[in-house]
Short mmCIF file of C-alpha atoms (C1' of nucleotides) in Angstrom, two decimals:
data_model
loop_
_atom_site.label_atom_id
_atom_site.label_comp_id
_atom_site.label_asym_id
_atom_site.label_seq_id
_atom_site.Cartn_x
_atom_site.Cartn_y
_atom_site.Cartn_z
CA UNK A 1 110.64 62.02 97.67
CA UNK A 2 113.10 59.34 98.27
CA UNK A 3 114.53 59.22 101.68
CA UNK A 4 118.81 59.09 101.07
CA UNK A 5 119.61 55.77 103.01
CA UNK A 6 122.99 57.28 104.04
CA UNK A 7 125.51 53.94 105.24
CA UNK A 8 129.21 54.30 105.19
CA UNK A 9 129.53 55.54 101.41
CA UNK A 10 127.91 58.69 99.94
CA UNK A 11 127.61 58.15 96.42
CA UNK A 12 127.36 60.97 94.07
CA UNK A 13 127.81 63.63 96.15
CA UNK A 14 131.17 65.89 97.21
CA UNK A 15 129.45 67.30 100.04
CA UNK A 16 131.30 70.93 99.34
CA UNK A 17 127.90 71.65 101.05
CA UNK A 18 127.51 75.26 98.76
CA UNK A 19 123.95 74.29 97.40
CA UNK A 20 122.27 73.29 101.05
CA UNK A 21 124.08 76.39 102.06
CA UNK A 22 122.23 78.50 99.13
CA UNK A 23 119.16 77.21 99.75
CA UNK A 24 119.45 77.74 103.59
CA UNK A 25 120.37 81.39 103.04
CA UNK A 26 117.71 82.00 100.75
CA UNK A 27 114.55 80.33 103.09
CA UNK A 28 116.09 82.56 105.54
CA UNK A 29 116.16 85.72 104.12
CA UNK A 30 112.67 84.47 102.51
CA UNK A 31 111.22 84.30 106.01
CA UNK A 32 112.60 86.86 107.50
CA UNK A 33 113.11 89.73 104.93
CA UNK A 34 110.25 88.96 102.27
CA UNK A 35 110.66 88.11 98.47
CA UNK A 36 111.45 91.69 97.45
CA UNK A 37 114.98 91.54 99.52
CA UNK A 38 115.47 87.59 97.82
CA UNK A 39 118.31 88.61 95.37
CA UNK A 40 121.16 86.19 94.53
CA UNK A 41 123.57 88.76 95.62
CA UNK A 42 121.79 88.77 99.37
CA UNK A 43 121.45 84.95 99.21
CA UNK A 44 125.21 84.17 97.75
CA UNK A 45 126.37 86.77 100.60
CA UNK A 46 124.75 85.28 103.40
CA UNK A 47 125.58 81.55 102.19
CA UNK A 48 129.15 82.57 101.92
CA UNK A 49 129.39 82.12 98.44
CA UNK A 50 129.99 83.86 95.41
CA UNK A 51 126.38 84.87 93.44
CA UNK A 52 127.57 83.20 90.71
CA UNK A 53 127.75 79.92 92.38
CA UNK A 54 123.88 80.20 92.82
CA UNK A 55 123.42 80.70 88.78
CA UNK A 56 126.39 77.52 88.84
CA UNK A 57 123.31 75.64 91.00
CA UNK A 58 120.07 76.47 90.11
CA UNK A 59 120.46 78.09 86.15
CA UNK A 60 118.21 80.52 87.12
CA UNK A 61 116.07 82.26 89.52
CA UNK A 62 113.36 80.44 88.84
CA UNK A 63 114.70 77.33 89.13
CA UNK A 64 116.13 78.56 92.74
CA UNK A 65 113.11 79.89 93.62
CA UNK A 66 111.63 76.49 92.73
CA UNK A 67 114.29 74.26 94.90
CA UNK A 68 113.41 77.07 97.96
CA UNK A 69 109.80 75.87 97.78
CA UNK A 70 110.78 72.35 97.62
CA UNK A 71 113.10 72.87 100.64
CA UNK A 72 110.42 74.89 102.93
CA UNK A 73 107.26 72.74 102.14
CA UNK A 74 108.09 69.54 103.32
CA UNK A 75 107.09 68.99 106.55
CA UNK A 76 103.19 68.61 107.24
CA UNK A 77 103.95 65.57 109.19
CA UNK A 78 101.10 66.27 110.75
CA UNK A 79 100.63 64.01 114.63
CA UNK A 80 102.69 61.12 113.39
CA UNK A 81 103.61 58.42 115.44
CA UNK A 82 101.37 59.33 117.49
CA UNK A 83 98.36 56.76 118.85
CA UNK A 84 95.22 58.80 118.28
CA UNK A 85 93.08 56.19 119.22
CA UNK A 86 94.07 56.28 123.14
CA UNK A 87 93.60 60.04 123.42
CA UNK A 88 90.82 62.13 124.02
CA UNK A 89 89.30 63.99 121.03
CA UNK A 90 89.67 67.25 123.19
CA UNK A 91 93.57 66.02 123.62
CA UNK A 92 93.68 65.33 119.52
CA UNK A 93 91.65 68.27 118.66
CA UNK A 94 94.08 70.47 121.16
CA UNK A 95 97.48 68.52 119.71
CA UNK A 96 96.30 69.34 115.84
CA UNK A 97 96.03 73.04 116.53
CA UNK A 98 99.05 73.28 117.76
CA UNK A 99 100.85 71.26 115.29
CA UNK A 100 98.87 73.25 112.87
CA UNK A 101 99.89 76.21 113.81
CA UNK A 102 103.18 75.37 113.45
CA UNK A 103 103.18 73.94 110.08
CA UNK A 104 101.76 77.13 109.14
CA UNK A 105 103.95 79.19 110.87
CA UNK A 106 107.00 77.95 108.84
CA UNK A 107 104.70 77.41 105.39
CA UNK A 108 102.92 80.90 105.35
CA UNK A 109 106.16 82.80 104.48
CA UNK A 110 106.79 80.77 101.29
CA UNK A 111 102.59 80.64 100.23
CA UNK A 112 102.97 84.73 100.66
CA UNK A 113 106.09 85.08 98.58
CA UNK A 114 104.63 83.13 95.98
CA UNK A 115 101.97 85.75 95.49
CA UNK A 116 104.15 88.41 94.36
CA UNK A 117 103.94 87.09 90.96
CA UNK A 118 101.30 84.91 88.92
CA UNK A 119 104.39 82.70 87.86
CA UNK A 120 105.19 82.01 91.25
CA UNK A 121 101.65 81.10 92.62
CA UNK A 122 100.98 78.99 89.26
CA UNK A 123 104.22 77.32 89.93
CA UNK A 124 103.89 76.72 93.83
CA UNK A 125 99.75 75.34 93.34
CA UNK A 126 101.11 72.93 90.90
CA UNK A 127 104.13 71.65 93.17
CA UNK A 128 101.59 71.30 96.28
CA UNK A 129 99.35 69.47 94.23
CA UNK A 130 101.92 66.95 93.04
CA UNK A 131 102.84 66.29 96.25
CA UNK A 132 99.83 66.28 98.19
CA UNK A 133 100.60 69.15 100.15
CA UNK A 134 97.53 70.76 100.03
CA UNK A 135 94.61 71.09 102.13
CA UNK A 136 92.47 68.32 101.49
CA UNK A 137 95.32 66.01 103.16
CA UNK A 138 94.53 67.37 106.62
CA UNK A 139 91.37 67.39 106.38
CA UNK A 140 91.33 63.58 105.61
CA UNK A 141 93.93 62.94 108.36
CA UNK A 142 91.55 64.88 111.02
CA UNK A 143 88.07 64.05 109.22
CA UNK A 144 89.36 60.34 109.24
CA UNK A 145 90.28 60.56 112.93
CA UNK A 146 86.98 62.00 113.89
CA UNK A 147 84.79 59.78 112.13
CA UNK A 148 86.50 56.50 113.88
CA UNK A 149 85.91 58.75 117.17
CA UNK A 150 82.33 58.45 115.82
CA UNK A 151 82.02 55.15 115.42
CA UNK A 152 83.20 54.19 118.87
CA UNK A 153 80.84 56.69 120.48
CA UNK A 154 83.52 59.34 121.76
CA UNK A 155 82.26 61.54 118.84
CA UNK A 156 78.57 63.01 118.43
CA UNK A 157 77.16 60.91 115.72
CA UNK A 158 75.03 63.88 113.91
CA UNK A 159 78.48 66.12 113.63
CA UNK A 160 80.14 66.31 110.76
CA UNK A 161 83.64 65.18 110.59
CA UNK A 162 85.34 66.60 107.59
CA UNK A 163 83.30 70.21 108.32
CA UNK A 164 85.01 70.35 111.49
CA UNK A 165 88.09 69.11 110.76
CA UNK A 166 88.22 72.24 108.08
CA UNK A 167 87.02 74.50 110.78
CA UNK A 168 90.08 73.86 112.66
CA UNK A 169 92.74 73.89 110.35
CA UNK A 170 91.17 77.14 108.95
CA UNK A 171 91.76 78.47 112.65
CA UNK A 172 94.83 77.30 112.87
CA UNK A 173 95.87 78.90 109.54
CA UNK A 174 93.94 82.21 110.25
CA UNK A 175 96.05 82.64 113.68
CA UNK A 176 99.33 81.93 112.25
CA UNK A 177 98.62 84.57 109.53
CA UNK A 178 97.67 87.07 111.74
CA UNK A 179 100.55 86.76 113.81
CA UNK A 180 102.71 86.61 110.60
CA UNK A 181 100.76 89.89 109.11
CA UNK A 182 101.05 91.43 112.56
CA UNK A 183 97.32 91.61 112.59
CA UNK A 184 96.75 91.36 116.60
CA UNK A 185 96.77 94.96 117.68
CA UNK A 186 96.25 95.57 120.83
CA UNK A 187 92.50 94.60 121.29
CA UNK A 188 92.97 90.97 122.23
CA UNK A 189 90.99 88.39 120.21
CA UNK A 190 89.73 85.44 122.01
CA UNK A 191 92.02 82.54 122.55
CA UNK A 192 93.22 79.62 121.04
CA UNK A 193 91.92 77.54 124.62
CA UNK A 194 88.20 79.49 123.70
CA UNK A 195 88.01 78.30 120.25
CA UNK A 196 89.08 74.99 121.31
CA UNK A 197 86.60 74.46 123.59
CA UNK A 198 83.71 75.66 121.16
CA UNK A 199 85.30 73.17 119.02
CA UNK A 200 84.61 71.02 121.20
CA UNK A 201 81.03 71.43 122.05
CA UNK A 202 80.96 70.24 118.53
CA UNK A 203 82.28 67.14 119.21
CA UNK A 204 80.69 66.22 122.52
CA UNK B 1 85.95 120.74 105.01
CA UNK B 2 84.08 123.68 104.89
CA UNK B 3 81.44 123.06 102.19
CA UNK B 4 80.65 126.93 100.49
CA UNK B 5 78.81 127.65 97.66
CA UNK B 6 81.07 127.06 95.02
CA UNK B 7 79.21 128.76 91.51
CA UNK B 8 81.77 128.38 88.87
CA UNK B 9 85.71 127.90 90.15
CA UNK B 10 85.96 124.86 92.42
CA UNK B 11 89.18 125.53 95.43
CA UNK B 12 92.02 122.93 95.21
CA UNK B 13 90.68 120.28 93.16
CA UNK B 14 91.34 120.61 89.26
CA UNK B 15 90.06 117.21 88.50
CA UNK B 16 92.42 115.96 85.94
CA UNK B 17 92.23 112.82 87.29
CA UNK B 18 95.74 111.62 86.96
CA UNK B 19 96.21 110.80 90.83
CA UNK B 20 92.87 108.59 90.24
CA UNK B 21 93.70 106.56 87.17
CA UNK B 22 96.89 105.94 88.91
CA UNK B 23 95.65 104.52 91.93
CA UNK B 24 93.26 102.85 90.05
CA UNK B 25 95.78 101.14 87.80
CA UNK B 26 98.15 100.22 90.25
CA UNK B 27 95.78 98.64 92.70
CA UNK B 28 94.38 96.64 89.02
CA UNK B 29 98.32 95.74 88.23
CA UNK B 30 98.30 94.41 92.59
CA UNK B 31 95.39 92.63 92.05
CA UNK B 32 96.06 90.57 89.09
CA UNK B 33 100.06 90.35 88.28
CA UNK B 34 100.77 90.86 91.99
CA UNK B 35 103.28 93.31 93.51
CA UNK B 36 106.44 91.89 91.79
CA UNK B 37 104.93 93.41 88.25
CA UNK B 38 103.61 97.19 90.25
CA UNK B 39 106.39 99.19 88.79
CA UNK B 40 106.36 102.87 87.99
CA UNK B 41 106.61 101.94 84.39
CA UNK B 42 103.55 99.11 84.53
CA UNK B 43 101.32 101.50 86.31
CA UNK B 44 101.74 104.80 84.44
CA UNK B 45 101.34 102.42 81.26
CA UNK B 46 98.22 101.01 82.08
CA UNK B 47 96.91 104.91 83.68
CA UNK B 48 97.63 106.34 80.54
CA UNK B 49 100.36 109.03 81.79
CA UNK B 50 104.14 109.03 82.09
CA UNK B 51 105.67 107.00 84.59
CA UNK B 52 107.06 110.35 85.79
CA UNK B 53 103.50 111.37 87.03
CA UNK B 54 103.20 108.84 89.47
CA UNK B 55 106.69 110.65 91.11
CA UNK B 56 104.98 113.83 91.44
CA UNK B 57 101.87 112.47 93.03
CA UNK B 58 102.97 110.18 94.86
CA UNK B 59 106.66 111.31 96.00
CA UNK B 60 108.43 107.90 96.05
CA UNK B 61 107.60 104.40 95.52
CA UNK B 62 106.67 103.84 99.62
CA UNK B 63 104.03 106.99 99.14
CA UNK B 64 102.32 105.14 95.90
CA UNK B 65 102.00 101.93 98.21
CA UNK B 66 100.71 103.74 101.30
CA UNK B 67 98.08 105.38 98.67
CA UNK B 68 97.42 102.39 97.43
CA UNK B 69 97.07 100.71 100.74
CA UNK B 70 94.53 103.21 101.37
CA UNK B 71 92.64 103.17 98.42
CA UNK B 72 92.84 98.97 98.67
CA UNK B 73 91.87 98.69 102.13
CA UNK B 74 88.56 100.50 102.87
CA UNK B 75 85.17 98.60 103.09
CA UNK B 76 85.28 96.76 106.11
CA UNK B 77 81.52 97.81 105.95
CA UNK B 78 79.97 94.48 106.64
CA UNK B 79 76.32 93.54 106.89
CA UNK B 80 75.82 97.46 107.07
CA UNK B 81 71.90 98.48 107.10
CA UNK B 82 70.43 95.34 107.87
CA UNK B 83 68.44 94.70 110.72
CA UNK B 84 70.03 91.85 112.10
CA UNK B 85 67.37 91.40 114.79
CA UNK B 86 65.08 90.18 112.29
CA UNK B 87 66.71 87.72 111.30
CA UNK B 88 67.41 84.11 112.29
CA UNK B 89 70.54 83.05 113.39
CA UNK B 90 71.32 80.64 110.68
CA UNK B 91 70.73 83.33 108.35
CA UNK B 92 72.94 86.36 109.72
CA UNK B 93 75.94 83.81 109.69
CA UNK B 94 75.49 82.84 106.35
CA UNK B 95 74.97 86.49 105.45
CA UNK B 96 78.30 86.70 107.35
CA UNK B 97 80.30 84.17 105.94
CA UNK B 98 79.64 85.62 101.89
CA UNK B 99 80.13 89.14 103.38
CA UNK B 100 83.12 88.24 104.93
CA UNK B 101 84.75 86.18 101.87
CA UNK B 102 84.23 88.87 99.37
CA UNK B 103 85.62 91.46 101.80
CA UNK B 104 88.83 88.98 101.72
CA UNK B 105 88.45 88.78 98.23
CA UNK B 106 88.99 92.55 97.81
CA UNK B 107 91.63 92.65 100.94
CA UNK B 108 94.04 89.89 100.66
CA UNK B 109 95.84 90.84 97.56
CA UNK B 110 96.53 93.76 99.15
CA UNK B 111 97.66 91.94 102.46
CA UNK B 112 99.58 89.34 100.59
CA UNK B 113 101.53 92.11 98.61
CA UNK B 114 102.74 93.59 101.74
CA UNK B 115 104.45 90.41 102.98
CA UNK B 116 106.64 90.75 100.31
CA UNK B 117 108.65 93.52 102.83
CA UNK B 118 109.01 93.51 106.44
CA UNK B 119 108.95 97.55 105.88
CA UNK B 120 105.52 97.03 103.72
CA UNK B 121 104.00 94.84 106.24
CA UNK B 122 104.59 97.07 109.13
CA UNK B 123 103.28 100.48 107.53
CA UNK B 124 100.14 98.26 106.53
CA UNK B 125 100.01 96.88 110.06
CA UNK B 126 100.10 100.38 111.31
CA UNK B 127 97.93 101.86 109.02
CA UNK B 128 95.23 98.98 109.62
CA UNK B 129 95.58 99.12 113.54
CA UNK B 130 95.50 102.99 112.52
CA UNK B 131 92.03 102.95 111.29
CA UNK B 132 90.55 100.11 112.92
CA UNK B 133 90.72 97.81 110.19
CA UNK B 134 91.85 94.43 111.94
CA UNK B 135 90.13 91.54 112.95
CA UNK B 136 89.11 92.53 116.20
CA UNK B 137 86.58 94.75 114.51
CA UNK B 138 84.71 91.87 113.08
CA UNK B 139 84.87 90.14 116.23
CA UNK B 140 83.56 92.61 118.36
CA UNK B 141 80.31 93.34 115.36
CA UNK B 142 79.33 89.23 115.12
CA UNK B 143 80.30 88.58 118.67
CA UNK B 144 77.91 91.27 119.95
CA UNK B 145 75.24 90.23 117.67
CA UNK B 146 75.66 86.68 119.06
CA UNK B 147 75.24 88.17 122.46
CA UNK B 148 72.25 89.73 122.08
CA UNK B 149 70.57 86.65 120.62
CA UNK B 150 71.54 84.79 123.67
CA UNK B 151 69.96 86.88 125.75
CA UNK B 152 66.74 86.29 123.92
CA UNK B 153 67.08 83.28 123.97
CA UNK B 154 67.20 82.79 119.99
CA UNK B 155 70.94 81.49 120.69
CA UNK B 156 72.12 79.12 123.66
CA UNK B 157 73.76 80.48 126.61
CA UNK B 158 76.54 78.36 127.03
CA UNK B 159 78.31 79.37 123.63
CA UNK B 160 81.14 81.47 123.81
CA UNK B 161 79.95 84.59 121.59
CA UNK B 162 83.13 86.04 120.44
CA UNK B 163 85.20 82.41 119.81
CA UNK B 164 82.29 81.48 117.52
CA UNK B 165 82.73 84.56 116.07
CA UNK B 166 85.67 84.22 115.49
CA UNK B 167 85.84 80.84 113.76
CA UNK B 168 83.30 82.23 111.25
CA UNK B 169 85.87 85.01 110.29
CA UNK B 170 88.65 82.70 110.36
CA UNK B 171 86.69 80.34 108.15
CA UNK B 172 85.91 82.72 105.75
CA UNK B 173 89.54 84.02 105.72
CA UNK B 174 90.67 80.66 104.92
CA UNK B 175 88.02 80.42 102.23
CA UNK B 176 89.44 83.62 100.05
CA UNK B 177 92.77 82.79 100.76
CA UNK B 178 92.99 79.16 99.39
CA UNK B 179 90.75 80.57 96.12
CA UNK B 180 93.45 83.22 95.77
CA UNK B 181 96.39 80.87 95.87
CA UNK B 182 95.21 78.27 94.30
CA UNK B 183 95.02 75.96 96.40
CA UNK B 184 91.54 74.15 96.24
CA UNK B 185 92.66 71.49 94.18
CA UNK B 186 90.68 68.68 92.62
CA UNK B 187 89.97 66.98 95.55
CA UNK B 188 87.38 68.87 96.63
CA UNK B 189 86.92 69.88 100.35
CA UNK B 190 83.70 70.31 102.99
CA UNK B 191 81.36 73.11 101.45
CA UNK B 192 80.13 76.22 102.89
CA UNK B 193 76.94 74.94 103.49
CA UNK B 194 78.84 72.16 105.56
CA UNK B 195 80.55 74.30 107.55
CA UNK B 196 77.73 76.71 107.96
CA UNK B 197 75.65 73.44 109.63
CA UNK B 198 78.41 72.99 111.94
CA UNK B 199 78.43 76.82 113.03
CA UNK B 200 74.83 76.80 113.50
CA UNK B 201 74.91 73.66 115.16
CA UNK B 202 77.25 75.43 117.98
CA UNK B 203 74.41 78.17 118.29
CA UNK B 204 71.18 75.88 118.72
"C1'" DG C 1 132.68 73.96 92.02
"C1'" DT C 2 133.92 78.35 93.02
"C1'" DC C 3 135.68 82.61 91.97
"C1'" DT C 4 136.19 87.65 89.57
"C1'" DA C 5 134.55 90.59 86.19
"C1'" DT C 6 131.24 92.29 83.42
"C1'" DA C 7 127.47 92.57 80.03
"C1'" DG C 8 122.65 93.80 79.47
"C1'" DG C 9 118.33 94.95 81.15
"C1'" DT C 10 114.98 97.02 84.42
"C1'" DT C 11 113.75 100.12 87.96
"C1'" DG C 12 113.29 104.20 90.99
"C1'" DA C 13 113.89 108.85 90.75
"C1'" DT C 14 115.16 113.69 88.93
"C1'" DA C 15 115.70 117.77 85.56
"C1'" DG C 16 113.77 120.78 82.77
"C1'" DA C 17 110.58 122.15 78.89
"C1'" DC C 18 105.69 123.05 78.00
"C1'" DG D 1 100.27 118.84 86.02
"C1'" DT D 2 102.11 116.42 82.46
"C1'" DC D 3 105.52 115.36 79.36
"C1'" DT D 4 110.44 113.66 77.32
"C1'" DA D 5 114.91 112.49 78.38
"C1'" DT D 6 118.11 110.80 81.30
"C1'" DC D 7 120.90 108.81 85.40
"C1'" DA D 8 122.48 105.96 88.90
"C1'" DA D 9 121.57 101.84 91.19
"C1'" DC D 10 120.46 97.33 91.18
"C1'" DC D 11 119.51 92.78 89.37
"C1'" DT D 12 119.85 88.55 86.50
"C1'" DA D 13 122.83 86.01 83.96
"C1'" DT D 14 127.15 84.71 81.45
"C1'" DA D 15 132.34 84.22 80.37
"C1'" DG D 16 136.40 82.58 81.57
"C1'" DA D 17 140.27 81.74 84.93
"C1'" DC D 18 141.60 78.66 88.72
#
DNA sequence: GTCTATAGGTTGATAGAC
DNA sequence: GTCTATCAACCTATAGAC
């Protein structure tokens, strides 16, 4: 969406600051307390406000839970800025797991939540699809990166680039879930440095 | 569990089968509307008894979901009766990689549901560390198969057994979980089979 | 825009008859 | 074990004052 070029003047907007508030509260309580404790009451006490104010805001709780999506799925600026070209594909490889992980730390909560209900999961698909949130994206940012790696030789010819670039955004978003699920248990699994370097044997 | 002769009266089971279609329903209602629409009233509907049956079976709501957990959560049995050893590489991975994606088919929406509630999510954590249900499990059952080849020589002895392992699980993981939310979109990503190359390719 | 107050509906849970 | 009837608690949403 439209980045708000902010100058001296602020047009429309009395910054009373009780909707960011709202929708603060509520991706907090959403990450940290689960969909089934995500009642206006909760969310208007927590912003400080009155639970009416949130009806006053959003008409209704879908329409909240809507602008709560919107809020928490923004960023999968994904490596940017960065020059890919003068790093290692280890280093890139290495730098997208990590960033991965992260995206998927702070996404997972809200893709979970919006299984509780059909509505929900209908409602979130279409909204990452509209705004190419979904999964294909990395996969061309990574796939895209790889096969210029290719081209110049850093990158095994005969691998292939969009395959592997799924392979390690599915580990990314495998570990993040299982640390979000509480899935470790004591058993270690192998770690994030072992998988990388299978990774890349792929590569190399 | 003593097993006697039992002629004509059976001990402690008169099989009405109300505890049954309950579970039954309710782990139907999880699966398709998702645990926002798993009320008392929703389940005993759909079981065909009164919503106050489910109290006296179950106790409370948290006894119905640790049931259901139960009932949800139990065939982890994967590649079971095959003789691995038989088979190529290439081929117990594949085998893998469907095995594994329909046992996330079956598991997730169970998973998923429990996210909704930090108390949810940790009596599922426990009750999956509990009975050895986490992912360690199909770490340790691939990974050793992967070591074994090695040391035939069928797989090469510079991969890291368990990480690959790994990556298969996570990649199947990833697999179920986009199907289930929807998230596939039109753009379509790398296949299976694509994937599945890659894997092998880290093997041979 | 924000509040108090409240209506109206749904849910978890219990009592008591059969 | 299963039912009907019912309650108290909670939730979404609205009305109306400030």
């Amino acid at each position: 969406m439209s980045t708000t070029e902010e100058p001296a003047k602020r047009r429309g907007r009395p910054p009373s600051g009780g909707r960011e508030a709202i929708l603060s509260a509520a991706l907090m309580i959403l990450r940290e307390q689960g969909i089934a404790n995500l009642t206006s009451r909760e969310i208007a006490a927590r912003a400080g406000v009155s639970d009416a104010s949130v009806y006053y805001h959003f008409g209704d709780r879908a329409g909240l839970l809507q602008a709560v999506f919107a809020q928490g799925m923004k960023p999968l600026q994904f490596m940017a800025g960065m020059d890919l070209a003068a790093l290692e594909p280890a280093e890139v490889v290495s730098t997208a797991l990590i960033a991965l992980e992260q995206f998927f730390d702070d996404v997972l909560p809200i893709l979970h939540a919006a299984q509780a209900d059909p509505e929900l999961r209908a409602a979130l698909a279409e909204f990452i699809e509209a705004n190419d949130l979904g999964p294909h994206k990395g996969v061309r940012l990574l796939g895209s990166y790889l096969r210029a790696q290719q081209q110049v030789g850093r990158v095994r010819a005969d691998a292939d680039a969009d395959a592997v670039a799924l392979m390690i955004i599915d580990a990314a978003f495998a570990r993040s879930a299982r640390k979000q699920m509480m899935l470790q248990g004591k058993e270690q699994l192998p770690s994030g440095e072992a998988v990388l370097r299978e990774i890349t044997r792929l590569l190399t």
